[in-house]
Short mmCIF file of C-alpha atoms in Angstrom, two decimals:
data_model
loop_
_atom_site.label_atom_id
_atom_site.label_comp_id
_atom_site.label_asym_id
_atom_site.label_seq_id
_atom_site.Cartn_x
_atom_site.Cartn_y
_atom_site.Cartn_z
CA MET G 64 13.40 25.62 12.74
CA PRO G 65 14.35 22.91 9.69
CA TYR G 66 11.07 20.83 8.93
CA SER G 67 9.40 22.11 11.65
CA ASP G 68 5.52 21.45 11.61
CA VAL G 69 4.61 24.05 14.59
CA LEU G 70 1.28 24.78 14.43
CA SER G 71 -1.53 27.73 15.69
CA ALA G 72 -1.97 27.15 19.45
CA SER G 73 -5.75 27.75 18.46
CA SER G 74 -6.25 24.25 16.33
CA PRO G 75 -10.42 24.45 15.40
CA ASP G 76 -12.50 21.60 17.02
CA SER G 77 -16.23 22.69 16.07
CA GLY G 78 -19.11 19.93 14.75
CA ALA G 79 -18.45 21.81 11.29
CA ASP G 80 -14.62 20.16 11.70
CA ARG G 81 -16.29 16.87 12.69
CA ASN G 82 -18.87 16.76 10.00
CA ALA G 83 -16.36 17.74 7.28
CA LEU G 84 -13.67 15.16 8.22
CA ARG G 85 -16.46 12.83 7.82
CA GLU G 86 -17.06 13.92 4.06
CA THR G 87 -13.32 14.68 3.61
CA GLY G 88 -11.00 12.19 5.83
CA ARG G 89 -8.28 15.37 6.34
CA ILE G 90 -7.80 16.54 10.03
CA PRO G 91 -8.45 20.28 9.54
CA PHE G 92 -4.97 21.51 11.65
CA ALA G 93 -2.78 18.60 9.91
CA ARG G 94 0.05 19.47 7.27
CA TRP G 95 -0.74 17.60 4.12
CA CYS G 96 1.87 15.17 2.86
CA PRO G 97 0.16 12.53 0.75
CA SER G 98 1.73 9.06 0.60
CA PRO G 99 1.14 6.60 -2.14
CA ASN G 100 1.03 3.83 0.27
CA PHE G 101 -2.46 3.34 0.53
CA GLY G 102 -5.62 1.60 -0.80
CA PRO G 103 -9.78 1.75 -0.30
CA ARG G 104 -11.38 0.20 2.62
CA PRO G 105 -13.42 -2.85 1.84
CA GLU G 106 -16.85 -2.36 0.97
CA GLY G 107 -19.06 -2.25 3.92
CA VAL G 108 -16.47 -2.13 6.27
CA SER G 109 -16.81 0.76 9.32
CA ILE G 110 -14.01 2.49 11.07
CA SER G 111 -14.14 1.41 14.51
CA LEU G 112 -10.45 1.31 15.72
CA LEU G 113 -8.04 3.59 16.74
CA VAL G 114 -4.29 2.19 17.09
CA VAL G 115 -1.41 4.06 18.72
CA HIS G 116 2.04 3.50 16.90
CA ASN G 117 5.69 5.01 17.59
CA ILE G 118 8.34 5.62 15.05
CA SER G 119 11.62 7.45 14.74
CA LEU G 120 14.21 7.47 11.89
CA PRO G 121 17.22 6.88 12.64
CA PRO G 122 15.85 4.92 15.89
CA GLY G 123 16.14 7.41 18.76
CA GLN G 124 16.44 10.59 16.84
CA PHE G 125 13.90 12.96 16.33
CA GLY G 126 13.21 16.21 14.11
CA GLY G 127 14.32 15.33 10.63
CA ARG G 128 12.52 14.69 7.53
CA GLU G 129 13.18 10.95 7.58
CA ILE G 130 9.99 9.93 8.47
CA GLU G 131 8.14 11.75 5.76
CA ASP G 132 10.22 10.33 3.32
CA PHE G 133 9.74 6.87 4.47
CA PHE G 134 6.42 7.23 4.58
CA CYS G 135 6.41 8.87 1.13
CA ASN G 136 9.03 6.23 -0.29
CA CYS G 137 11.37 8.87 -1.05
CA LEU G 138 14.12 7.76 2.06
CA ASP G 139 17.58 8.08 0.85
CA HIS G 140 18.87 4.45 2.29
CA SER G 141 22.32 5.22 1.86
CA ALA G 142 22.25 8.29 4.47
CA HIS G 143 22.48 5.70 7.29
CA PRO G 144 22.99 1.91 7.80
CA TYR G 145 19.57 1.15 9.42
CA PHE G 146 18.00 2.56 6.72
CA GLU G 147 19.50 0.01 4.34
CA ALA G 148 17.02 -2.44 5.83
CA LEU G 149 14.06 -0.51 5.04
CA ALA G 150 14.83 -0.55 1.33
CA GLY G 151 11.74 -2.05 -0.81
CA ILE G 152 9.25 -1.80 2.42
CA HIS G 153 6.09 0.34 1.43
CA VAL G 154 4.36 1.58 4.86
CA SER G 155 2.27 4.13 5.69
CA ALA G 156 -0.18 6.04 8.87
CA HIS G 157 -3.08 8.41 8.83
CA LEU G 158 -1.21 10.68 10.78
CA LEU G 159 2.14 11.43 12.56
CA ILE G 160 2.15 13.80 15.97
CA ARG G 161 5.82 15.10 16.34
CA ARG G 162 7.65 15.79 19.64
CA ASP G 163 6.23 19.09 19.67
CA GLY G 164 2.32 18.25 18.86
CA ALA G 165 2.41 19.45 15.12
CA VAL G 166 0.50 16.75 12.87
CA VAL G 167 1.10 15.45 9.58
CA GLN G 168 -1.25 13.86 7.81
CA PHE G 169 -0.45 11.09 5.07
CA VAL G 170 -3.59 9.38 3.93
CA SER G 171 -7.07 10.04 4.51
CA LEU G 172 -8.91 8.81 7.09
CA LEU G 173 -11.79 7.63 4.57
CA ASP G 174 -9.05 5.40 2.95
CA ARG G 175 -6.79 2.05 4.34
CA ALA G 176 -3.47 3.31 5.51
CA TRP G 177 -0.79 0.26 5.79
CA HIS G 178 0.03 0.83 9.10
CA ALA G 179 -0.65 -2.41 11.19
CA GLY G 180 0.37 -5.29 9.03
CA ARG G 181 -0.81 -8.61 10.29
CA SER G 182 -2.93 -7.88 12.95
CA TYR G 183 -6.36 -8.76 14.86
CA PHE G 184 -8.61 -7.05 17.56
CA GLU G 185 -11.38 -8.95 19.30
CA GLY G 186 -11.31 -11.72 16.34
CA GLN G 187 -11.13 -9.31 13.51
CA GLU G 188 -8.25 -9.66 11.81
CA GLU G 189 -6.81 -7.26 9.39
CA CYS G 190 -6.82 -4.36 11.55
CA ASN G 191 -6.01 -1.76 8.51
CA ASP G 192 -9.45 -2.63 7.21
CA PHE G 193 -11.08 -0.75 9.69
CA SER G 194 -8.84 0.94 11.72
CA ILE G 195 -6.86 4.65 11.93
CA GLY G 196 -3.33 4.63 12.61
CA ILE G 197 -1.69 7.35 14.73
CA GLU G 198 2.21 7.27 14.86
CA LEU G 199 3.70 9.39 17.53
CA GLU G 200 7.57 10.54 17.10
CA GLY G 201 9.19 8.69 19.63
CA THR G 202 10.64 5.29 20.77
CA ASP G 203 9.18 2.51 23.22
CA ASP G 204 11.17 4.07 26.12
CA THR G 205 11.09 7.18 25.69
CA PRO G 206 8.81 9.14 27.55
CA TYR G 207 6.54 11.08 25.05
CA THR G 208 6.03 14.73 25.52
CA PRO G 209 2.85 17.07 27.02
CA GLU G 210 2.63 18.18 23.67
CA GLN G 211 1.99 14.56 22.20
CA TYR G 212 -0.68 13.67 24.59
CA ARG G 213 -2.40 16.84 24.28
CA ARG G 214 -2.32 16.61 20.43
CA LEU G 215 -3.43 13.18 20.57
CA ALA G 216 -6.21 13.49 22.79
CA GLN G 217 -7.53 16.29 20.55
CA VAL G 218 -7.25 14.04 17.14
CA ALA G 219 -8.99 11.44 19.21
CA ASP G 220 -11.78 13.51 20.43
CA LEU G 221 -12.34 14.69 16.99
CA ILE G 222 -11.71 11.39 15.23
CA MET G 223 -14.31 9.30 17.89
CA ALA G 224 -17.04 12.13 17.10
CA ALA G 225 -16.86 11.56 13.49
CA TRP G 226 -16.87 7.86 13.91
CA PRO G 227 -18.77 6.95 17.14
CA ASP G 228 -17.96 3.27 16.89
CA ILE G 229 -14.61 4.20 18.22
CA THR G 230 -14.96 3.92 21.73
CA ASP G 231 -12.45 4.23 24.65
CA ARG G 232 -12.10 0.36 24.84
CA ARG G 233 -11.32 0.57 21.22
CA ILE G 234 -8.49 2.82 21.40
CA THR G 235 -5.27 0.50 21.57
CA GLY G 236 -1.45 -0.15 20.74
CA HIS G 237 0.22 -1.55 17.77
CA CYS G 238 1.55 -4.32 20.28
CA ASP G 239 -2.01 -5.13 21.37
CA ILE G 240 -2.82 -6.05 17.57
CA ALA G 241 0.18 -7.68 16.48
CA PRO G 242 1.70 -9.12 19.85
CA GLY G 243 5.33 -10.71 19.71
CA ARG G 244 5.68 -8.87 16.56
CA LYS G 245 5.37 -5.35 17.40
CA THR G 246 5.75 -3.48 20.85
CA ASP G 247 5.09 -0.09 20.31
CA PRO G 248 4.11 2.63 21.99
CA GLY G 249 5.78 1.10 24.63
CA PRO G 250 6.04 1.26 28.17
CA ALA G 251 6.86 4.65 27.97
CA PHE G 252 2.93 5.62 27.02
CA ASP G 253 1.19 6.50 29.84
CA TRP G 254 -2.38 5.16 28.84
CA GLU G 255 -3.76 6.12 31.96
CA HIS G 256 -2.34 9.69 31.44
CA PHE G 257 -3.88 9.62 28.08
CA ALA G 258 -7.59 8.94 28.98
CA ALA G 259 -7.19 11.50 32.13
CA VAL G 260 -5.94 14.25 29.22
CA LEU G 261 -8.41 12.68 26.51
CA ASP G 262 -11.32 13.33 29.28
CA ASP G 263 -10.39 16.95 29.98
CA ASN G 264 -10.32 17.91 26.32
CA ARG G 265 -13.66 16.24 26.33
CA SER G 266 -14.92 18.39 29.11
CA ALA G 267 -13.07 21.76 27.98
CA ARG G 268 -15.06 21.01 24.33
CA ARG G 269 -18.52 20.41 25.80
CA GLY G 270 -18.04 23.44 28.15
CA ALA G 271 -17.05 25.76 25.10
#
């Protein structure tokens, strides 16, 4: 399948992986697609927030390479009328989870990706400084796939083990840190289902 990121079903999830994540900032089972749109985190700022987004390019269309091109400043803005408004916009996320659950990483988790924009969480502004941004391939009103929930739970569990300041209550949506400006991941994202899948993932890992 063109541009498929389908991964092995046996993605690693060990203590060694979590220790390596703190050292490298790289999800071990993600395909690396480096974006130039990042910078250093402010000195002394700890990673303490996980932000869930959605994206599709063109809107509502899935499976192409346009998201990757956009985050890497390679998007052909003449290829679709919607893309014309994206010219000159430089953004990124740390991770993208595609509809089949495959993971693409654009920015090291140790660095500051440009995903949140003007934002605040519990009185702290500029969420890019202290957060990790994960994009789900989707739209506000398109149900996310079971594979996406499973992979998001696996990635979140791994990240939370590496950075324990990210607790369950510090996993939030883009709409919650930029209210009135952003709506993603939208009503299609089932937070209760995600919490249940995250709990199942933890139980399975601890019982392994």
